[in-house]
CSV table of C-alpha atoms and ligand atoms in Angstrom, one decimal:
chain,number,residue,atom,x,y,z
A,1,MET,CA,100.3,38.6,272.2
A,2,THR,CA,103.1,38.0,274.7
A,3,ARG,CA,102.4,36.3,278.1
A,4,LYS,CA,103.0,39.7,279.7
A,5,GLU,CA,100.5,41.4,277.4
A,6,PHE,CA,98.0,38.6,278.1
A,7,LEU,CA,98.3,39.1,281.8
A,8,LYS,CA,97.3,42.7,281.4
A,9,VAL,CA,94.4,41.9,279.1
A,10,ALA,CA,93.3,38.9,281.1
A,11,SER,CA,92.9,40.9,284.2
A,12,VAL,CA,90.7,43.4,282.3
A,13,LEU,CA,88.6,40.6,280.9
A,14,GLY,CA,88.4,38.6,284.1
A,15,ILE,CA,89.9,35.5,282.3
A,16,GLN,CA,91.4,32.7,284.4
A,17,LEU,CA,95.0,32.0,283.5
A,18,SER,CA,94.7,28.3,283.1
A,19,ALA,CA,92.1,28.9,280.4
A,20,PHE,CA,94.5,30.7,278.1
A,21,PRO,CA,95.8,28.5,275.4
A,22,THR,CA,98.4,29.4,272.9
A,23,PHE,CA,97.0,31.2,269.8
A,24,SER,CA,98.8,30.9,266.5
A,25,GLY,CA,96.6,33.3,264.6
A,26,HIS,CA,96.3,31.0,261.6
A,27,LEU,CA,92.7,31.0,260.8
A,28,SER,CA,92.0,29.6,257.4
A,29,LYS,CA,89.0,27.3,257.5
A,30,ALA,CA,91.0,24.3,256.6
A,31,GLY,CA,93.5,23.7,259.4
A,32,HIS,CA,92.5,26.6,261.7
A,33,CYS,CA,93.9,26.4,265.2
A,34,ASN,CA,91.5,24.8,267.7
A,35,SER,CA,92.6,26.8,270.7
A,36,SER,CA,90.1,28.8,272.7
A,37,ASP,CA,89.7,32.5,271.8
A,38,GLN,CA,89.1,35.4,274.2
A,39,VAL,CA,86.4,36.7,271.9
A,40,ILE,CA,84.5,35.2,269.0
A,41,ILE,CA,82.5,37.5,266.8
A,42,ILE,CA,79.7,36.0,264.7
A,43,GLY,CA,79.3,37.9,261.4
A,44,ALA,CA,81.7,40.1,259.3
A,45,GLY,CA,79.5,43.0,258.5
A,46,ALA,CA,80.0,46.6,259.7
A,47,ALA,CA,79.5,45.7,263.4
A,48,GLY,CA,81.6,42.5,263.4
A,49,LEU,CA,84.4,44.1,261.5
A,50,SER,CA,84.4,47.2,263.7
A,51,ALA,CA,84.3,45.0,266.9
A,52,GLY,CA,87.3,43.0,265.6
A,53,TYR,CA,89.2,46.1,264.6
A,54,LEU,CA,88.7,47.7,268.0
A,55,LEU,CA,89.7,44.5,269.8
A,56,ASP,CA,92.8,44.3,267.6
A,57,GLN,CA,93.7,47.8,268.6
A,58,GLN,CA,93.7,46.6,272.2
A,59,ASP,CA,95.7,43.4,271.4
A,60,ILE,CA,92.8,41.2,272.4
A,61,ASP,CA,92.6,37.8,270.7
A,62,PHE,CA,89.5,37.3,268.6
A,63,ARG,CA,88.2,35.6,265.6
A,64,ILE,CA,85.3,36.4,263.3
A,65,LEU,CA,83.1,33.6,262.0
A,66,GLU,CA,81.4,34.6,258.8
A,67,ALA,CA,78.7,32.5,257.1
A,68,THR,CA,79.5,33.6,253.5
A,69,SER,CA,82.7,33.7,251.5
A,70,GLY,CA,83.2,37.4,251.9
A,71,TYR,CA,83.0,40.3,254.4
A,72,GLY,CA,80.8,43.4,254.4
A,73,GLY,CA,77.3,42.0,254.9
A,74,ARG,CA,74.8,44.7,254.0
A,75,MET,CA,77.6,47.0,252.7
A,76,LYS,CA,77.8,44.8,249.6
A,77,LYS,CA,78.7,46.5,246.4
A,78,THR,CA,79.4,45.6,242.7
A,79,ASP,CA,82.0,47.1,240.4
A,80,ASN,CA,80.6,45.2,237.4
A,81,PHE,CA,77.4,47.0,236.5
A,82,THR,CA,78.7,50.3,235.3
A,83,ASP,CA,81.9,52.5,235.4
A,84,PHE,CA,81.6,53.4,239.1
A,85,PRO,CA,80.9,51.2,242.2
A,86,ILE,CA,77.2,50.5,242.9
A,87,PRO,CA,76.3,50.1,246.6
A,88,LEU,CA,73.8,47.3,246.7
A,89,GLY,CA,73.0,47.8,250.4
A,90,ALA,CA,74.2,50.8,252.5
A,91,GLU,CA,74.6,53.8,250.2
A,92,TRP,CA,74.3,57.1,252.0
A,93,LEU,CA,76.2,58.7,254.8
A,94,THR,CA,73.6,60.2,257.1
A,95,VAL,CA,76.0,61.8,259.6
A,96,ASN,CA,79.0,64.2,259.5
A,97,THR,CA,82.0,63.0,257.5
A,98,SER,CA,84.0,63.1,260.8
A,99,ILE,CA,82.5,59.7,261.4
A,100,PHE,CA,85.2,58.1,259.2
A,101,ASP,CA,88.0,59.3,261.6
A,102,GLU,CA,85.9,58.1,264.5
A,103,ILE,CA,85.5,54.7,263.0
A,104,VAL,CA,89.2,54.4,262.2
A,105,ASN,CA,90.0,55.6,265.8
A,106,ASP,CA,93.7,56.2,265.1
A,107,GLN,CA,95.1,59.7,264.8
A,108,ALA,CA,98.2,58.3,262.9
A,109,VAL,CA,95.9,57.3,260.0
A,110,SER,CA,94.9,60.0,257.6
A,111,VAL,CA,91.5,59.1,256.2
A,112,ASN,CA,90.6,60.2,252.7
A,113,VAL,CA,87.1,59.5,251.6
A,114,ASP,CA,85.4,61.4,248.8
A,115,THR,CA,81.7,62.2,249.4
A,116,ILE,CA,79.2,64.7,248.0
A,117,GLY,CA,76.1,66.3,249.5
A,118,TYR,CA,73.0,67.3,247.6
A,119,ASN,CA,72.2,70.9,246.6
A,120,GLN,CA,69.1,72.6,247.9
A,121,ASN,CA,68.0,73.4,244.3
A,122,ASP,CA,68.5,69.8,243.0
A,123,ASP,CA,65.3,68.5,241.4
A,124,TYR,CA,62.9,66.5,243.6
A,125,GLY,CA,59.8,64.6,242.8
A,126,LEU,CA,57.0,63.3,244.9
A,127,TRP,CA,54.7,60.6,243.5
A,128,GLU,CA,51.4,61.0,245.1
A,129,ASN,CA,47.9,59.9,244.1
A,130,GLY,CA,49.1,59.2,240.5
A,131,LYS,CA,50.7,62.6,240.1
A,132,LEU,CA,54.3,63.7,240.0
A,133,LEU,CA,54.8,66.9,242.0
A,134,LEU,CA,58.2,68.5,241.1
A,135,SER,CA,60.1,70.9,243.4
A,136,ASP,CA,63.5,71.7,244.7
A,137,LEU,CA,65.1,69.1,246.9
A,138,GLY,CA,65.6,71.7,249.7
A,139,SER,CA,67.5,70.7,252.9
A,140,PHE,CA,68.6,67.1,252.6
A,141,ASN,CA,71.5,66.0,254.8
A,142,TYR,CA,72.4,62.7,253.1
A,143,ARG,CA,75.8,62.4,251.4
A,144,LYS,CA,76.8,60.0,248.6
A,145,PHE,CA,80.2,58.4,248.3
A,146,VAL,CA,82.1,59.5,245.1
A,147,GLY,CA,83.8,56.6,243.3
A,148,GLY,CA,83.5,54.4,246.4
A,149,THR,CA,81.0,53.0,248.9
A,150,TRP,CA,80.8,52.1,252.6
A,151,PHE,CA,82.3,48.7,251.6
A,152,ASP,CA,85.3,50.4,250.0
A,153,PHE,CA,85.9,52.5,253.2
A,154,PHE,CA,85.9,49.3,255.4
A,155,ASN,CA,88.0,47.5,252.8
A,156,GLU,CA,90.7,50.2,252.9
A,157,TYR,CA,90.8,51.2,256.5
A,158,ILE,CA,89.2,48.5,258.8
A,159,VAL,CA,89.8,45.1,257.2
A,160,PRO,CA,93.6,45.0,256.5
A,161,PRO,CA,94.8,44.6,260.1
A,162,ILE,CA,92.1,41.9,260.9
A,163,SER,CA,91.6,40.0,257.6
A,164,LYS,CA,93.7,37.1,259.0
A,165,ASN,CA,91.2,36.7,261.8
A,166,ILE,CA,88.1,36.1,259.6
A,167,VAL,CA,87.0,32.5,259.0
A,168,TYR,CA,84.7,32.3,256.0
A,169,ASP,CA,82.0,29.8,255.0
A,170,SER,CA,81.4,29.3,258.7
A,171,ALA,CA,77.7,29.7,259.5
A,172,VAL,CA,77.2,29.4,263.2
A,173,HIS,CA,74.2,27.3,264.1
A,174,ALA,CA,74.6,26.8,267.8
A,175,VAL,CA,75.9,28.6,270.9
A,176,ASP,CA,76.2,26.9,274.2
A,177,TYR,CA,76.9,29.2,277.1
A,178,ALA,CA,76.0,26.8,279.9
A,179,GLY,CA,79.6,26.3,281.0
A,180,ARG,CA,82.4,28.6,281.9
A,181,LYS,CA,83.4,29.0,278.3
A,182,VAL,CA,81.0,29.6,275.4
A,183,VAL,CA,81.0,26.9,272.8
A,184,VAL,CA,80.2,28.1,269.2
A,185,LYS,CA,79.3,25.5,266.6
A,186,THR,CA,79.4,25.6,262.8
A,187,GLU,CA,78.7,22.6,260.6
A,188,ASP,CA,82.3,21.5,260.6
A,189,GLU,CA,83.9,23.0,263.7
A,190,GLU,CA,83.5,23.8,267.4
A,191,TYR,CA,85.1,26.9,268.8
A,192,THR,CA,85.4,28.0,272.4
A,193,ALA,CA,85.7,31.5,273.7
A,194,ASP,CA,85.4,33.5,276.9
A,195,LYS,CA,82.9,35.9,275.4
A,196,ILE,CA,81.1,36.2,272.0
A,197,ILE,CA,79.6,39.0,270.1
A,198,VAL,CA,76.6,38.1,268.0
A,199,THR,CA,76.1,40.4,265.0
A,200,VAL,CA,73.9,38.0,263.0
A,201,PRO,CA,71.0,39.9,261.3
A,202,LEU,CA,67.9,40.0,263.5
A,203,LYS,CA,65.8,38.3,260.9
A,204,MET,CA,68.2,35.3,261.0
A,205,ILE,CA,67.8,35.1,264.8
A,206,GLN,CA,64.0,35.4,264.4
A,207,ASN,CA,64.2,32.5,261.9
A,208,GLY,CA,66.0,30.4,264.5
A,209,ALA,CA,69.2,30.2,262.6
A,210,VAL,CA,71.2,30.1,265.8
A,211,ASP,CA,70.2,27.8,268.7
A,212,PHE,CA,71.1,29.1,272.1
A,213,THR,CA,71.7,26.8,275.1
A,214,PRO,CA,70.4,27.6,277.7
A,215,PRO,CA,67.6,29.5,275.9
A,216,LEU,CA,68.0,33.3,275.9
A,217,PRO,CA,66.2,35.1,278.7
A,218,LYS,CA,62.4,35.6,278.2
A,219,SER,CA,62.7,39.4,277.9
A,220,LYS,CA,65.3,38.9,275.1
A,221,LEU,CA,63.1,36.3,273.3
A,222,ARG,CA,60.1,38.6,273.5
A,223,ALA,CA,62.1,41.5,272.0
A,224,ILE,CA,63.3,39.2,269.3
A,225,SER,CA,59.9,38.0,268.3
A,226,ASN,CA,58.2,41.5,268.7
A,227,ALA,CA,60.7,43.4,266.6
A,228,VAL,CA,59.7,44.1,263.0
A,229,VAL,CA,62.5,43.7,260.4
A,230,TRP,CA,61.6,45.4,257.1
A,231,ASP,CA,61.8,43.7,253.8
A,232,GLY,CA,64.0,45.4,251.3
A,233,ILE,CA,65.3,45.6,247.8
A,234,LYS,CA,67.5,47.7,245.6
A,235,VAL,CA,67.4,47.8,241.8
A,236,PHE,CA,69.7,49.7,239.5
A,237,LEU,CA,68.7,50.5,236.0
A,238,GLU,CA,70.8,51.9,233.2
A,239,PHE,CA,69.0,54.3,230.7
A,240,SER,CA,70.2,56.1,227.6
A,241,GLU,CA,68.7,59.4,228.9
A,242,ARG,CA,68.3,61.0,232.4
A,243,PHE,CA,64.5,61.7,232.5
A,244,TYR,CA,64.2,61.6,236.4
A,245,PRO,CA,65.0,64.0,239.2
A,246,ALA,CA,67.9,63.6,241.7
A,247,TYR,CA,65.4,62.0,244.1
A,248,THR,CA,61.8,60.9,243.8
A,249,ASP,CA,59.8,59.7,246.9
A,250,PHE,CA,56.5,57.9,246.9
A,251,THR,CA,53.9,59.0,249.4
A,252,ILE,CA,53.4,55.9,251.7
A,253,THR,CA,50.3,55.5,253.8
A,254,PRO,CA,50.7,55.0,256.7
A,255,GLU,CA,54.1,56.8,256.7
A,256,THR,CA,55.5,54.2,259.2
A,257,ALA,CA,54.9,51.3,256.7
A,258,GLY,CA,58.2,51.9,254.8
A,259,GLN,CA,59.8,53.8,252.0
A,260,VAL,CA,60.0,53.8,248.2
A,261,SER,CA,62.3,56.1,246.4
A,262,TYR,CA,63.9,56.4,242.9
A,263,PHE,CA,67.2,58.2,242.9
A,264,ASP,CA,69.9,59.3,240.5
A,265,ALA,CA,72.5,56.7,241.4
A,266,ALA,CA,75.1,58.5,239.3
A,267,TYR,CA,74.7,61.7,241.2
A,268,GLY,CA,78.2,63.3,241.7
A,269,GLN,CA,80.0,60.4,240.1
A,270,ALA,CA,82.7,60.9,237.4
A,271,THR,CA,80.5,59.3,234.7
A,272,ASN,CA,78.3,59.9,231.7
A,273,LYS,CA,76.2,56.9,232.5
A,274,LYS,CA,72.5,57.4,233.4
A,275,ILE,CA,71.9,55.1,236.3
A,276,LEU,CA,68.6,55.2,238.3
A,277,GLY,CA,68.3,53.4,241.7
A,278,LEU,CA,65.2,52.0,243.3
A,279,PHE,CA,65.3,51.8,247.1
A,280,ALA,CA,62.2,50.1,248.7
A,281,VAL,CA,61.9,48.9,252.3
A,282,GLY,CA,59.0,47.8,254.5
A,283,GLU,CA,55.5,46.8,253.4
A,284,PRO,CA,55.6,48.6,250.0
A,285,ALA,CA,58.9,46.7,249.2
A,286,LYS,CA,56.8,43.6,248.9
A,287,ASN,CA,55.4,44.8,245.6
A,288,TYR,CA,58.9,44.3,244.2
A,289,THR,CA,60.5,41.6,246.4
A,290,SER,CA,57.7,39.2,245.6
A,291,LEU,CA,58.3,39.3,241.8
A,292,SER,CA,60.6,37.2,239.6
A,293,ASN,CA,63.4,39.0,237.8
A,294,ASP,CA,61.5,39.3,234.5
A,295,ASP,CA,58.2,40.4,236.2
A,296,LEU,CA,60.1,42.9,238.3
A,297,LYS,CA,61.7,44.5,235.2
A,298,SER,CA,58.2,44.8,233.6
A,299,TYR,CA,56.7,46.1,236.8
A,300,ILE,CA,59.4,48.8,237.3
A,301,LEU,CA,59.4,50.0,233.7
A,302,GLU,CA,55.6,50.2,233.7
A,303,GLU,CA,55.7,52.2,237.0
A,304,LEU,CA,58.4,54.5,235.6
A,305,ASP,CA,56.6,55.0,232.3
A,306,GLU,CA,53.5,56.1,234.3
A,307,ILE,CA,55.5,58.5,236.5
A,308,PHE,CA,57.8,59.9,233.8
A,309,SER,CA,55.5,60.1,230.7
A,310,ASN,CA,56.6,56.9,228.9
A,311,GLN,CA,60.3,57.7,228.9
A,312,ALA,CA,61.5,54.6,230.7
A,313,THR,CA,60.9,51.7,228.3
A,314,PRO,CA,62.4,53.4,225.2
A,315,ASN,CA,65.5,54.4,227.1
A,316,TYR,CA,66.0,51.1,229.1
A,317,ILE,CA,69.4,49.4,228.7
A,318,ASP,CA,70.1,47.1,231.6
A,319,HIS,CA,69.4,46.5,235.3
A,320,ILE,CA,70.5,44.6,238.4
A,321,VAL,CA,68.6,43.5,241.4
A,322,GLN,CA,69.6,43.0,245.1
A,323,ASN,CA,66.7,41.5,246.9
A,324,TRP,CA,67.7,41.6,250.6
A,325,SER,CA,64.7,39.7,251.7
A,326,GLU,CA,66.1,36.7,249.8
A,327,GLU,CA,69.7,37.1,250.7
A,328,PRO,CA,70.5,33.7,252.4
A,329,TYR,CA,72.2,35.0,255.6
A,330,ILE,CA,70.4,38.4,255.9
A,331,LYS,CA,66.7,37.7,254.9
A,332,GLY,CA,65.6,41.3,255.3
A,333,ALA,CA,66.6,45.0,255.0
A,334,TYR,CA,66.8,46.3,258.5
A,335,LEU,CA,64.9,46.9,261.7
A,336,ASN,CA,62.0,49.2,260.9
A,337,ASP,CA,62.7,52.9,261.5
A,338,HIS,CA,59.7,53.3,263.9
A,339,GLU,CA,60.6,50.4,266.3
A,340,ASP,CA,60.1,50.9,270.0
A,341,TRP,CA,63.5,52.0,271.4
A,342,ARG,CA,63.0,49.8,274.4
A,343,ILE,CA,62.8,46.7,272.2
A,344,VAL,CA,66.1,47.8,270.5
A,345,ARG,CA,67.7,48.3,273.9
A,346,THR,CA,66.6,44.9,275.0
A,347,LEU,CA,68.0,43.3,271.8
A,348,PHE,CA,71.3,45.0,272.6
A,349,LYS,CA,71.5,43.8,276.2
A,350,PRO,CA,74.3,41.2,276.9
A,351,VAL,CA,73.4,37.8,278.4
A,352,ALA,CA,75.3,36.3,281.4
A,353,ASP,CA,78.2,38.6,280.7
A,354,LYS,CA,79.2,36.2,277.9
A,355,ILE,CA,76.9,36.7,275.0
A,356,TYR,CA,77.0,40.2,273.6
A,357,PHE,CA,75.0,41.6,270.7
A,358,ALA,CA,76.0,44.4,268.4
A,359,GLY,CA,74.8,45.5,265.0
A,360,GLU,CA,72.1,47.2,262.9
A,361,ALA,CA,69.3,46.1,265.2
A,362,TYR,CA,71.2,45.7,268.4
A,363,THR,CA,72.0,49.2,269.6
A,364,SER,CA,71.6,51.4,272.8
A,365,GLY,CA,68.2,52.4,271.3
A,366,ASP,CA,69.0,56.0,270.4
A,367,ASP,CA,69.2,55.1,266.7
A,368,TRP,CA,69.6,52.0,264.6
A,369,GLY,CA,69.4,50.7,261.0
A,370,SER,CA,72.5,52.3,259.6
A,371,VAL,CA,76.2,51.6,259.2
A,372,HIS,CA,77.3,54.2,261.7
A,373,THR,CA,74.9,53.0,264.4
A,374,ALA,CA,76.0,49.4,263.9
A,375,VAL,CA,79.6,50.6,264.3
A,376,GLN,CA,78.7,52.6,267.4
A,377,ALA,CA,77.0,49.5,268.9
A,378,ALA,CA,80.2,47.5,268.2
A,379,ARG,CA,82.2,50.2,269.9
A,380,GLU,CA,80.0,50.2,273.0
A,381,THR,CA,80.1,46.4,273.1
A,382,VAL,CA,83.9,46.3,273.0
A,383,ASP,CA,84.0,48.9,275.7
A,384,LYS,CA,81.7,46.8,277.8
A,385,ILE,CA,83.8,43.7,277.2
A,386,THR,CA,87.0,45.4,278.2
A,387,ASN,CA,85.2,47.0,281.1
A,388,ARG,CA,86.0,50.5,280.0
A,389,ALA,CA,82.4,51.7,279.8
A,390,ASN,CA,81.0,53.9,282.5
A,391,ASN,CA,77.7,52.0,282.6
B,1,FAD,C1,68.6,48.2,251.1
B,1,FAD,C2,69.4,48.7,252.2
B,1,FAD,C3,69.8,50.1,252.1
B,1,FAD,C4,70.6,50.6,253.2
B,1,FAD,N1,71.0,51.9,253.1
B,1,FAD,C5,71.8,52.4,254.0
B,1,FAD,C6,72.4,53.7,253.9
B,1,FAD,O1,72.2,54.3,252.9
B,1,FAD,N2,73.2,54.1,254.9
B,1,FAD,C7,73.5,53.4,256.0
B,1,FAD,O2,74.2,53.9,256.8
B,1,FAD,N3,73.0,52.2,256.2
B,1,FAD,C8,72.1,51.7,255.2
B,1,FAD,N4,71.6,50.4,255.3
B,1,FAD,C9,71.8,49.7,256.6
B,1,FAD,C10,73.2,49.1,256.7
B,1,FAD,O3,73.5,48.4,255.6
B,1,FAD,C11,73.2,48.1,257.9
B,1,FAD,O4,72.7,48.8,259.1
B,1,FAD,C12,74.6,47.6,258.3
B,1,FAD,O5,75.4,47.4,257.1
B,1,FAD,C13,74.4,46.4,259.1
B,1,FAD,O6,75.7,45.9,259.6
B,1,FAD,P1,75.7,44.7,260.6
B,1,FAD,O7,77.1,44.3,260.9
B,1,FAD,O8,74.8,44.9,261.7
B,1,FAD,O9,74.9,43.5,259.8
B,1,FAD,P2,75.3,42.8,258.4
B,1,FAD,O10,76.0,43.7,257.5
B,1,FAD,O11,74.1,42.1,258.0
B,1,FAD,O12,76.4,41.7,258.9
B,1,FAD,C14,76.1,40.5,259.5
B,1,FAD,C15,77.0,39.4,258.9
B,1,FAD,O13,76.6,38.2,259.6
B,1,FAD,C16,76.7,37.1,258.7
B,1,FAD,N5,75.9,36.0,259.2
B,1,FAD,C17,74.6,35.8,259.1
B,1,FAD,N6,74.3,34.7,259.8
B,1,FAD,C18,75.4,34.1,260.2
B,1,FAD,C19,75.7,32.9,261.0
B,1,FAD,N7,74.8,32.1,261.4
B,1,FAD,N8,77.0,32.7,261.3
B,1,FAD,C20,78.0,33.5,260.8
B,1,FAD,N9,77.8,34.7,260.1
B,1,FAD,C21,76.5,35.0,259.9
B,1,FAD,C22,76.2,37.7,257.4
B,1,FAD,O14,76.6,37.0,256.2
B,1,FAD,C23,76.8,39.1,257.4
B,1,FAD,O15,78.0,39.2,256.8
B,1,FAD,C24,70.9,49.8,254.3
B,1,FAD,C25,70.5,48.5,254.3
B,1,FAD,C26,69.8,47.9,253.3
B,1,FAD,C27,69.4,46.5,253.3
């Protein structure tokens, strides 16, 4: 950024001129520049990457500190299990495909993402009281990515312009906002910024992974401790035959406790492989997350044999497990679907006009728990930081 450009941005951000150091933009962990940033983003998942991307579009200096050695967070995927990418976290698109253009936010970019919706007459199962009730799927607005995932979308459209700003293996453990600048500490480094955006998963904050000085306001602390983050796991199994419907739900009592579904993970993909996914969140997920890998395999095969007349064990080939409750820097699935919206809104609220929150659990309270809502929260946060929001 030139000095002239900075003057423009500084007036928007309310930054004092003497506070602006030179910024080389060289951000590898070894030998990163020690200058102060305008904005530091903690976490390189959907929210952190989107916030960085939007700041970059406005030529505002920022850096992203990410605890792990890669970006994406809960959009994690693997290309190594079968012949199409497997989404280990976020899988479905639950809003209109126009969301891709909205996220890219640049009319000059033509966005091309292949997705497929379900058909009303796809087969659907409901596992209830030990019986499988089969019917048509009916109206179901979820879409699956074809030959790609949420991660791939971010990888292609959002990450390239900002990849140089991400510092990996940098878990933030302390934030000090007592002074004019915010001081952000990792094990090896100290960074300063005018404002920071915290996108660290709520369960990590609940576990005390980041120490705030001064302590966060009481209302924020109450919301943090009262919010319920669901446990969660995904398992993908390869079989030699497809003996299962496009989607099978379990009846969960009470309904608000969580969700368990088995689904045809190969639905709409260019493949002959038979891949079944398990998605479990909330209380019922604990039946799976508490088991060792071997016990989990036996448990699932037994469960599937019971539901699908002993067709699972003889057709089993392989499986992979992503236990989100054990993922070191995530420690859960996402904020429960039935959370009080006022808690969500309080989680989102900035502190001292310096500490901003955005992400899956930190939204305006209208909706949460998905990629597009994490992105929307990032957008609103960047708007607030640049003073463009109306509220
Ligand atoms: C099993 C499962 C299924 C899902 N299915 C869907 C779906 O189908 N569709 C959908 O839209 N959404 C789905 N979601 C939700 C979606 O994945 C999340 O809402 C979204 O990806 C969260 O993005 P985020 O940026 O808020 O958080 P994250 O993706 O968790 O990013 C936070 C980042 O912060 C990093 N971090 C943690 N601690 C620190 C620290 N101290 N310092 C620095 N960095 C740190 C983490 O490593 C991570 O990269 C699913 C989630 C799960 C778990």
